[in-house]
CSV table of C-alpha atoms in Angstrom, one decimal:
chain,number,residue,atom,x,y,z
W,1286,UNK,CA,-22.3,15.4,-5.2
W,1287,UNK,CA,-21.2,13.5,-8.3
W,1288,UNK,CA,-19.3,10.2,-8.5
W,1289,UNK,CA,-15.8,10.4,-7.0
W,1290,UNK,CA,-16.2,14.1,-6.2
W,1291,UNK,CA,-15.7,13.6,-2.5
W,1292,UNK,CA,-12.6,11.5,-3.0
W,1293,UNK,CA,-11.1,14.0,-5.4
W,1294,UNK,CA,-12.0,16.9,-3.1
W,1295,UNK,CA,-10.1,15.1,-0.3
W,1296,UNK,CA,-7.0,14.8,-2.6
W,1297,UNK,CA,-7.2,18.4,-3.5
W,1298,UNK,CA,-7.4,19.4,0.1
W,1299,UNK,CA,-4.1,17.8,0.9
W,1300,UNK,CA,-2.4,18.3,-2.4
W,1301,UNK,CA,-3.9,21.3,-4.1
W,1302,UNK,CA,-3.9,21.0,-7.9
W,1303,UNK,CA,-2.5,17.5,-8.0
W,1304,UNK,CA,-5.8,15.9,-9.1
W,1305,UNK,CA,-6.0,18.4,-12.0
W,1306,UNK,CA,-2.4,17.5,-12.9
W,1307,UNK,CA,-3.3,13.8,-13.0
W,1308,UNK,CA,-6.5,14.4,-15.0
W,1309,UNK,CA,-4.5,16.3,-17.6
W,1310,UNK,CA,-1.9,13.5,-17.8
W,1311,UNK,CA,-4.6,10.8,-18.2
W,1312,UNK,CA,-4.3,7.1,-17.2
W,1313,UNK,CA,-2.2,6.3,-20.3
W,1314,UNK,CA,0.3,9.0,-19.4
W,1315,UNK,CA,0.4,8.2,-15.7
W,1316,UNK,CA,1.0,4.5,-16.4
W,1317,UNK,CA,3.9,5.2,-18.8
W,1318,UNK,CA,7.1,3.9,-17.0
W,1319,UNK,CA,8.8,7.1,-18.1
W,1320,UNK,CA,6.2,9.1,-16.2
W,1321,UNK,CA,7.4,11.4,-13.4
W,1322,UNK,CA,4.2,11.0,-11.3
W,1323,UNK,CA,5.9,9.4,-8.3
W,1324,UNK,CA,8.5,12.1,-8.2
W,1325,UNK,CA,5.9,14.8,-8.6
W,1326,UNK,CA,3.9,13.2,-5.8
W,1327,UNK,CA,6.9,13.0,-3.6
W,1328,UNK,CA,7.9,16.6,-4.3
W,1329,UNK,CA,4.4,17.8,-3.6
W,1330,UNK,CA,4.7,16.3,-0.1
W,1331,UNK,CA,2.2,13.5,-0.7
W,1332,UNK,CA,4.3,11.1,1.4
W,1333,UNK,CA,3.5,13.3,4.5
W,1334,UNK,CA,-0.2,12.5,4.4
W,1335,UNK,CA,-0.3,10.2,7.4
W,1336,UNK,CA,2.6,11.5,9.4
W,1337,UNK,CA,1.4,13.5,12.4
W,1338,UNK,CA,1.7,17.2,12.5
W,1339,UNK,CA,4.2,17.1,15.4
W,1340,UNK,CA,6.6,15.2,13.0
W,1341,UNK,CA,6.0,17.7,10.2
W,1342,UNK,CA,3.3,15.7,8.5
W,1343,UNK,CA,-0.3,16.5,7.4
W,1344,UNK,CA,-2.0,14.4,10.1
W,1345,UNK,CA,-4.7,12.9,7.8
W,1346,UNK,CA,-7.2,10.5,9.4
W,1347,UNK,CA,-7.6,6.9,8.1
W,1348,UNK,CA,-11.0,7.9,6.5
W,1349,UNK,CA,-9.3,10.8,4.7
W,1350,UNK,CA,-6.4,8.6,3.5
W,1351,UNK,CA,-8.7,5.9,2.1
W,1352,UNK,CA,-10.5,8.6,0.1
W,1353,UNK,CA,-7.2,10.0,-1.1
W,1354,UNK,CA,-6.0,6.6,-2.3
W,1355,UNK,CA,-9.2,6.0,-4.1
W,1356,UNK,CA,-8.9,9.3,-5.9
W,1357,UNK,CA,-5.3,8.5,-6.9
W,1358,UNK,CA,-6.3,5.0,-8.1
W,1359,UNK,CA,-8.9,6.5,-10.4
W,1360,UNK,CA,-6.2,8.7,-12.1
W,1361,UNK,CA,-2.9,6.8,-11.7
W,1362,UNK,CA,-3.1,3.1,-10.6
W,1363,UNK,CA,0.6,2.6,-10.3
W,1364,UNK,CA,1.0,5.8,-8.2
W,1365,UNK,CA,-1.8,4.7,-5.9
W,1366,UNK,CA,-0.6,1.2,-5.3
W,1367,UNK,CA,3.1,2.1,-5.0
W,1368,UNK,CA,2.5,5.0,-2.5
W,1369,UNK,CA,0.3,2.7,-0.4
W,1370,UNK,CA,3.5,0.9,0.5
W,1371,UNK,CA,4.9,4.1,1.9
W,1372,UNK,CA,1.7,5.4,3.5
W,1373,UNK,CA,0.8,2.4,5.5
W,1374,UNK,CA,4.4,2.0,6.8
W,1375,UNK,CA,4.6,5.8,7.6
W,1376,UNK,CA,1.4,5.6,9.6
W,1377,UNK,CA,2.5,2.5,11.5
W,1378,UNK,CA,5.9,3.8,12.3
W,1379,UNK,CA,4.6,7.0,13.6
W,1380,UNK,CA,2.5,5.0,16.0
W,1381,UNK,CA,5.1,2.4,17.2
W,1382,UNK,CA,8.4,4.4,17.2
W,1383,UNK,CA,9.0,5.8,20.6
W,1384,UNK,CA,12.8,6.1,20.7
W,1385,UNK,CA,13.8,9.8,20.1
W,1386,UNK,CA,16.5,8.9,17.6
W,1387,UNK,CA,14.1,6.7,15.6
W,1388,UNK,CA,11.4,9.4,15.6
W,1389,UNK,CA,14.0,11.9,14.3
W,1390,UNK,CA,14.2,9.7,11.2
W,1391,UNK,CA,10.4,10.3,10.6
W,1392,UNK,CA,11.0,14.0,11.0
W,1393,UNK,CA,13.6,13.8,8.3
W,1394,UNK,CA,11.2,11.8,6.2
W,1395,UNK,CA,8.7,14.6,6.5
W,1396,UNK,CA,11.1,17.5,6.1
W,1397,UNK,CA,12.9,16.0,3.2
W,1398,UNK,CA,9.8,14.6,1.6
W,1399,UNK,CA,11.2,11.1,1.5
W,1400,UNK,CA,9.3,7.9,0.5
W,1401,UNK,CA,9.6,4.7,2.4
W,1402,UNK,CA,10.0,1.5,0.3
W,1403,UNK,CA,8.4,-1.4,2.2
W,1404,UNK,CA,9.8,-4.8,1.3
W,1405,UNK,CA,8.0,-7.8,2.8
W,1406,UNK,CA,8.5,-11.5,2.3
W,1407,UNK,CA,8.8,-13.0,-1.2
W,1408,UNK,CA,5.7,-13.0,-3.3
W,1409,UNK,CA,3.6,-16.2,-3.8
W,1410,UNK,CA,0.2,-17.5,-2.9
W,1411,UNK,CA,1.5,-19.8,-0.1
W,1412,UNK,CA,4.4,-17.6,1.0
W,1413,UNK,CA,4.9,-16.9,4.7
W,1414,UNK,CA,5.1,-13.1,5.3
W,1415,UNK,CA,7.1,-13.8,8.5
W,1416,UNK,CA,9.9,-15.7,6.8
W,1417,UNK,CA,12.3,-13.0,5.6
W,1418,UNK,CA,14.4,-13.7,2.6
W,1419,UNK,CA,17.6,-12.0,3.8
W,1420,UNK,CA,20.5,-12.9,6.2
W,1421,UNK,CA,21.4,-10.8,9.2
W,1422,UNK,CA,24.4,-10.7,11.5
W,1423,UNK,CA,25.0,-8.8,14.6
W,1424,UNK,CA,27.7,-6.0,14.5
W,1425,UNK,CA,28.7,-3.3,16.9
W,1426,UNK,CA,25.9,-0.8,17.3
W,1427,UNK,CA,23.3,-2.7,15.2
W,1428,UNK,CA,22.9,-5.2,12.4
W,1429,UNK,CA,24.4,-5.9,9.0
W,1430,UNK,CA,21.9,-7.2,6.4
W,1431,UNK,CA,22.5,-9.0,3.1
W,1432,UNK,CA,20.2,-10.5,0.5
W,1433,UNK,CA,17.7,-9.7,-2.2
W,1434,UNK,CA,14.2,-8.4,-1.8
W,1435,UNK,CA,11.7,-8.5,-4.7
W,1436,UNK,CA,9.3,-7.3,-5.7
W,1437,UNK,CA,9.6,-4.0,-3.9
W,1438,UNK,CA,7.8,-0.8,-5.0
W,1439,UNK,CA,9.3,2.8,-5.1
W,1440,UNK,CA,12.9,1.4,-5.3
W,1441,UNK,CA,14.0,4.2,-7.6
W,1442,UNK,CA,12.5,7.0,-5.5
W,1443,UNK,CA,12.9,5.7,-2.0
W,1444,UNK,CA,14.5,7.6,0.8
W,1445,UNK,CA,14.3,4.8,3.4
W,1446,UNK,CA,14.1,1.0,3.0
W,1447,UNK,CA,11.9,-0.9,5.5
W,1448,UNK,CA,11.8,-4.7,5.7
W,1449,UNK,CA,11.3,-7.6,8.1
W,1450,UNK,CA,14.3,-9.7,9.2
W,1451,UNK,CA,14.9,-12.5,11.7
W,1452,UNK,CA,17.2,-11.4,14.5
W,1453,UNK,CA,20.5,-13.3,14.8
W,1454,UNK,CA,21.0,-15.4,17.9
W,1455,UNK,CA,23.9,-13.3,19.1
W,1456,UNK,CA,22.0,-10.0,18.9
W,1457,UNK,CA,20.0,-8.3,21.7
W,1458,UNK,CA,16.8,-9.3,19.9
W,1459,UNK,CA,17.6,-13.1,19.6
W,1460,UNK,CA,14.5,-15.1,18.7
W,1461,UNK,CA,12.5,-12.1,17.5
W,1462,UNK,CA,11.2,-10.9,14.2
W,1463,UNK,CA,12.3,-7.4,13.5
W,1464,UNK,CA,11.4,-4.5,11.2
W,1465,UNK,CA,14.5,-2.5,10.2
W,1466,UNK,CA,14.9,0.9,8.6
W,1467,UNK,CA,17.8,1.7,6.3
W,1468,UNK,CA,18.4,5.0,4.5
W,1469,UNK,CA,18.4,4.3,0.7
W,1470,UNK,CA,21.8,5.9,0.4
W,1471,UNK,CA,23.3,3.4,2.9
W,1472,UNK,CA,26.5,1.6,1.5
W,1473,UNK,CA,25.5,-1.7,0.1
W,1474,UNK,CA,21.9,-0.8,-1.1
W,1475,UNK,CA,21.4,-1.2,-4.8
W,1476,UNK,CA,18.2,-1.1,-7.0
W,1477,UNK,CA,17.9,-3.4,-10.0
W,1478,UNK,CA,15.3,-3.9,-12.7
W,1479,UNK,CA,12.9,-6.8,-12.1
W,1480,UNK,CA,9.3,-6.0,-13.1
W,1481,UNK,CA,8.3,-7.3,-16.6
W,1482,UNK,CA,4.5,-6.8,-16.7
W,1483,UNK,CA,3.1,-3.8,-18.6
W,1484,UNK,CA,0.6,-3.5,-15.7
W,1485,UNK,CA,1.9,-1.2,-12.9
W,1486,UNK,CA,5.0,-0.5,-15.0
W,1487,UNK,CA,5.1,3.0,-13.4
W,1488,UNK,CA,5.1,1.7,-9.8
W,1489,UNK,CA,8.9,1.4,-9.7
W,1490,UNK,CA,8.4,-2.2,-8.5
W,1491,UNK,CA,11.8,-3.8,-8.9
W,1492,UNK,CA,14.5,-5.5,-6.9
W,1493,UNK,CA,16.7,-4.3,-4.0
W,1494,UNK,CA,20.0,-6.1,-3.3
W,1495,UNK,CA,21.7,-5.6,0.1
W,1496,UNK,CA,25.4,-6.3,0.8
W,1497,UNK,CA,26.3,-5.9,4.5
W,1498,UNK,CA,24.0,-2.9,4.9
W,1499,UNK,CA,24.4,-1.4,8.4
W,1500,UNK,CA,21.3,-0.7,10.4
W,1501,UNK,CA,21.8,1.1,13.7
W,1502,UNK,CA,20.0,-0.3,16.7
W,1503,UNK,CA,17.7,2.7,17.0
W,1504,UNK,CA,16.3,1.8,13.6
W,1505,UNK,CA,15.5,-1.8,14.7
W,1506,UNK,CA,11.8,-2.4,15.8
W,1507,UNK,CA,11.2,-5.7,17.6
W,1508,UNK,CA,7.9,-7.3,16.5
W,1509,UNK,CA,7.8,-10.2,18.9
W,1510,UNK,CA,8.9,-13.9,18.9
W,1511,UNK,CA,9.6,-15.2,15.5
W,1512,UNK,CA,7.3,-18.2,16.1
W,1513,UNK,CA,4.4,-15.9,17.0
W,1514,UNK,CA,5.1,-13.1,14.7
W,1515,UNK,CA,1.8,-11.2,14.7
W,1516,UNK,CA,3.0,-8.9,17.5
W,1517,UNK,CA,2.8,-5.3,16.5
W,1518,UNK,CA,2.0,-6.2,12.9
W,1519,UNK,CA,-1.8,-6.1,13.5
W,1520,UNK,CA,-1.8,-2.4,13.4
W,1521,UNK,CA,0.4,-2.3,10.3
W,1522,UNK,CA,-1.9,-4.7,8.5
W,1523,UNK,CA,-5.0,-2.7,9.3
W,1524,UNK,CA,-3.4,0.4,7.7
W,1525,UNK,CA,-2.2,-1.7,4.7
W,1526,UNK,CA,-5.5,-3.4,4.1
W,1527,UNK,CA,-7.6,-0.2,4.2
W,1528,UNK,CA,-5.2,1.8,2.0
W,1529,UNK,CA,-4.6,-0.8,-0.6
W,1530,UNK,CA,-8.3,-1.6,-0.9
W,1531,UNK,CA,-9.0,2.1,-1.3
W,1532,UNK,CA,-6.4,2.3,-4.1
W,1533,UNK,CA,-7.9,-0.6,-6.1
W,1534,UNK,CA,-11.4,0.6,-5.6
W,1535,UNK,CA,-10.1,3.7,-7.3
W,1536,UNK,CA,-8.7,1.8,-10.2
W,1537,UNK,CA,-12.1,0.1,-10.8
W,1538,UNK,CA,-13.9,3.4,-10.3
W,1539,UNK,CA,-12.0,4.8,-13.3
W,1540,UNK,CA,-13.8,2.3,-15.6
W,1541,UNK,CA,-17.2,2.9,-13.8
W,1542,UNK,CA,-16.7,6.6,-14.3
W,1543,UNK,CA,-16.2,6.1,-18.0
W,1544,UNK,CA,-19.5,4.2,-18.2
W,1545,UNK,CA,-21.3,7.1,-16.5
W,1546,UNK,CA,-19.6,9.8,-18.7
W,1547,UNK,CA,-20.5,8.0,-21.9
W,1548,UNK,CA,-24.0,7.0,-20.6
W,1549,UNK,CA,-23.5,3.4,-21.6
W,1550,UNK,CA,-26.3,0.9,-21.0
W,1551,UNK,CA,-29.5,1.6,-19.1
W,1552,UNK,CA,-29.9,3.4,-15.8
W,1553,UNK,CA,-30.0,0.1,-14.1
W,1554,UNK,CA,-26.8,-1.0,-15.8
W,1555,UNK,CA,-25.0,2.1,-14.6
W,1556,UNK,CA,-26.3,1.9,-11.1
W,1557,UNK,CA,-25.2,-1.7,-10.8
W,1558,UNK,CA,-21.8,-0.9,-12.2
W,1559,UNK,CA,-21.2,1.9,-9.7
W,1560,UNK,CA,-23.2,0.5,-6.8
W,1561,UNK,CA,-21.0,-2.5,-6.3
W,1562,UNK,CA,-18.0,-0.2,-5.7
W,1563,UNK,CA,-19.9,2.3,-3.6
W,1564,UNK,CA,-21.0,-0.4,-1.3
W,1565,UNK,CA,-17.5,-1.8,-0.9
W,1566,UNK,CA,-16.1,1.7,-0.3
W,1567,UNK,CA,-18.7,2.3,2.4
W,1568,UNK,CA,-17.5,-0.9,4.1
W,1569,UNK,CA,-13.9,0.2,4.0
W,1570,UNK,CA,-14.6,3.7,5.2
W,1571,UNK,CA,-16.7,2.2,8.1
W,1572,UNK,CA,-13.6,0.3,9.2
W,1573,UNK,CA,-11.4,3.4,8.7
W,1574,UNK,CA,-13.9,5.3,11.0
W,1575,UNK,CA,-13.2,2.7,13.7
W,1576,UNK,CA,-9.5,3.4,13.4
W,1577,UNK,CA,-10.1,7.1,13.7
W,1578,UNK,CA,-11.7,6.5,17.1
W,1579,UNK,CA,-8.4,4.9,18.2
W,1580,UNK,CA,-9.6,1.3,17.9
W,1581,UNK,CA,-7.0,-0.9,16.5
W,1582,UNK,CA,-7.0,-4.6,17.3
W,1583,UNK,CA,-7.5,-8.0,15.9
W,1584,UNK,CA,-11.3,-7.5,15.5
W,1585,UNK,CA,-10.7,-4.4,13.4
W,1586,UNK,CA,-8.2,-6.2,11.2
W,1587,UNK,CA,-10.8,-9.0,10.7
W,1588,UNK,CA,-13.4,-6.4,9.7
W,1589,UNK,CA,-10.8,-4.8,7.4
W,1590,UNK,CA,-10.1,-8.2,5.7
W,1591,UNK,CA,-13.8,-8.9,5.3
W,1592,UNK,CA,-14.3,-5.5,3.7
W,1593,UNK,CA,-11.3,-6.1,1.4
W,1594,UNK,CA,-12.5,-9.5,0.2
W,1595,UNK,CA,-15.9,-8.1,-0.4
W,1596,UNK,CA,-14.3,-5.3,-2.4
W,1597,UNK,CA,-12.4,-7.8,-4.5
W,1598,UNK,CA,-15.6,-9.4,-5.5
W,1599,UNK,CA,-17.3,-6.0,-6.1
W,1600,UNK,CA,-14.4,-4.9,-8.3
W,1601,UNK,CA,-14.7,-8.1,-10.4
W,1602,UNK,CA,-18.4,-7.6,-10.8
W,1603,UNK,CA,-18.2,-3.8,-11.6
W,1604,UNK,CA,-15.2,-4.0,-14.0
W,1605,UNK,CA,-16.7,-7.0,-15.9
W,1606,UNK,CA,-19.9,-5.1,-16.3
W,1607,UNK,CA,-18.1,-1.9,-17.3
W,1608,UNK,CA,-16.0,-3.6,-19.9
W,1609,UNK,CA,-19.1,-5.2,-21.4
W,1610,UNK,CA,-21.0,-1.9,-21.5
W,1611,UNK,CA,-18.0,0.0,-23.0
W,1612,UNK,CA,-17.9,-2.5,-25.8
W,1613,UNK,CA,-15.4,-4.3,-28.0
W,1614,UNK,CA,-14.6,-1.2,-30.0
W,1615,UNK,CA,-13.5,0.6,-26.9
W,1616,UNK,CA,-11.4,-2.3,-25.9
W,1617,UNK,CA,-9.7,-2.5,-29.3
W,1618,UNK,CA,-9.2,1.2,-29.8
W,1619,UNK,CA,-6.7,1.8,-27.0
W,1620,UNK,CA,-4.9,0.4,-24.0
W,1621,UNK,CA,-6.8,2.2,-21.2
W,1622,UNK,CA,-9.7,-0.2,-20.7
W,1623,UNK,CA,-7.6,-3.3,-20.9
W,1624,UNK,CA,-5.0,-1.8,-18.6
W,1625,UNK,CA,-7.6,-0.7,-16.0
W,1626,UNK,CA,-9.3,-4.1,-16.2
W,1627,UNK,CA,-6.1,-6.0,-15.6
W,1628,UNK,CA,-4.8,-3.6,-12.9
W,1629,UNK,CA,-8.0,-3.8,-10.9
W,1630,UNK,CA,-7.7,-7.5,-10.4
W,1631,UNK,CA,-4.2,-7.4,-8.8
W,1632,UNK,CA,-5.6,-6.7,-5.3
W,1633,UNK,CA,-5.8,-10.5,-4.9
W,1634,UNK,CA,-2.0,-10.7,-5.0
W,1635,UNK,CA,-1.4,-8.5,-2.0
W,1636,UNK,CA,-1.2,-9.9,1.6
W,1637,UNK,CA,-3.2,-11.0,3.4
W,1638,UNK,CA,-4.6,-13.0,0.5
W,1639,UNK,CA,-8.0,-14.5,1.1
W,1640,UNK,CA,-6.9,-18.0,0.3
W,1641,UNK,CA,-4.3,-17.9,3.1
W,1642,UNK,CA,-6.7,-16.4,5.7
W,1643,UNK,CA,-9.9,-18.5,5.5
W,1644,UNK,CA,-9.0,-20.9,8.3
W,1645,UNK,CA,-7.9,-18.0,10.6
W,1646,UNK,CA,-11.0,-16.0,9.9
W,1647,UNK,CA,-13.2,-19.0,10.5
W,1648,UNK,CA,-11.4,-19.5,13.9
W,1649,UNK,CA,-11.9,-15.8,14.6
W,1650,UNK,CA,-15.6,-16.0,14.1
W,1651,UNK,CA,-15.7,-18.7,16.8
W,1652,UNK,CA,-13.2,-17.5,19.3
W,1653,UNK,CA,-12.6,-13.8,18.6
W,1654,UNK,CA,-8.9,-14.4,18.1
W,1655,UNK,CA,-7.1,-13.9,14.8
W,1656,UNK,CA,-3.8,-15.5,13.9
W,1657,UNK,CA,-1.7,-14.2,11.1
W,1658,UNK,CA,0.6,-17.3,10.8
């Protein structure tokens, strides 16, 4: 079995013909902000990957989803990273939503092939994920939300907007952190341009403004006390860490694959370039296999984080080596190598960043307890 063949076979299993479509488009085409790859992915039903069959989804396992994200990343980095924001939230919501009306929303997501845009806290190395940047007030039947969320992926293709908010004191959820779900067509929701970087320009990562957006109470998910906000988010973060790491391993794998195809360097050079990524992918898939057994707790999240941080280092090592082996002429002759090299490094910017988790992981190694705040 050749490099990336298992991952691409997994993608073809769930979305027949889509890998061929991306291969014909090429990385340069897929990364063009005028590209229609997100729309094509949505229309092909790619957003249903992790929704269970009883909700109209494909019911993929965590292991399968990690391989799919790596396959996507090797062809279309923006698509892989942007759709991770939908996939992890869809998987988590399918697990935690028990209210019949709320689950009906997920059935609509599957039936109408909608994508969920997930907006967390504002970006920044020291930012607190559990400090939402919007204001919320209690209204009859639910909540009204106002503010600005950025960056937020999939804003031009989203069917549902998901974000964390702090519950107002006069609401039934006083003192709690909440996840809320608002249909994209809700009055008061507006997308605006924000992203300036040429890297991930096709991810539809921009700004969402909200002006008194109504969220009905059955679209409100309590996450626990605001001062101890981990709550149900452990499961969400496990999904996110696995899928986002898979996506970026795919981005790095595109460069490694070019080294193999062009037979650059010695056999040892090529094995080292690929081996770093394959080892990291094996670690990520090992954690995904735990999830597939039904195990989802703080220890699994800690393992997922260790695998992710190891993957970050493996990606740096592999892409540096690949860029050197491909040579300066390749770097100068087109945008592909430079784009993949830059894109592969952005994993460090996603939560939960290693710099913010060292003390918590050190404590986990001593006590077995992992804090996210």
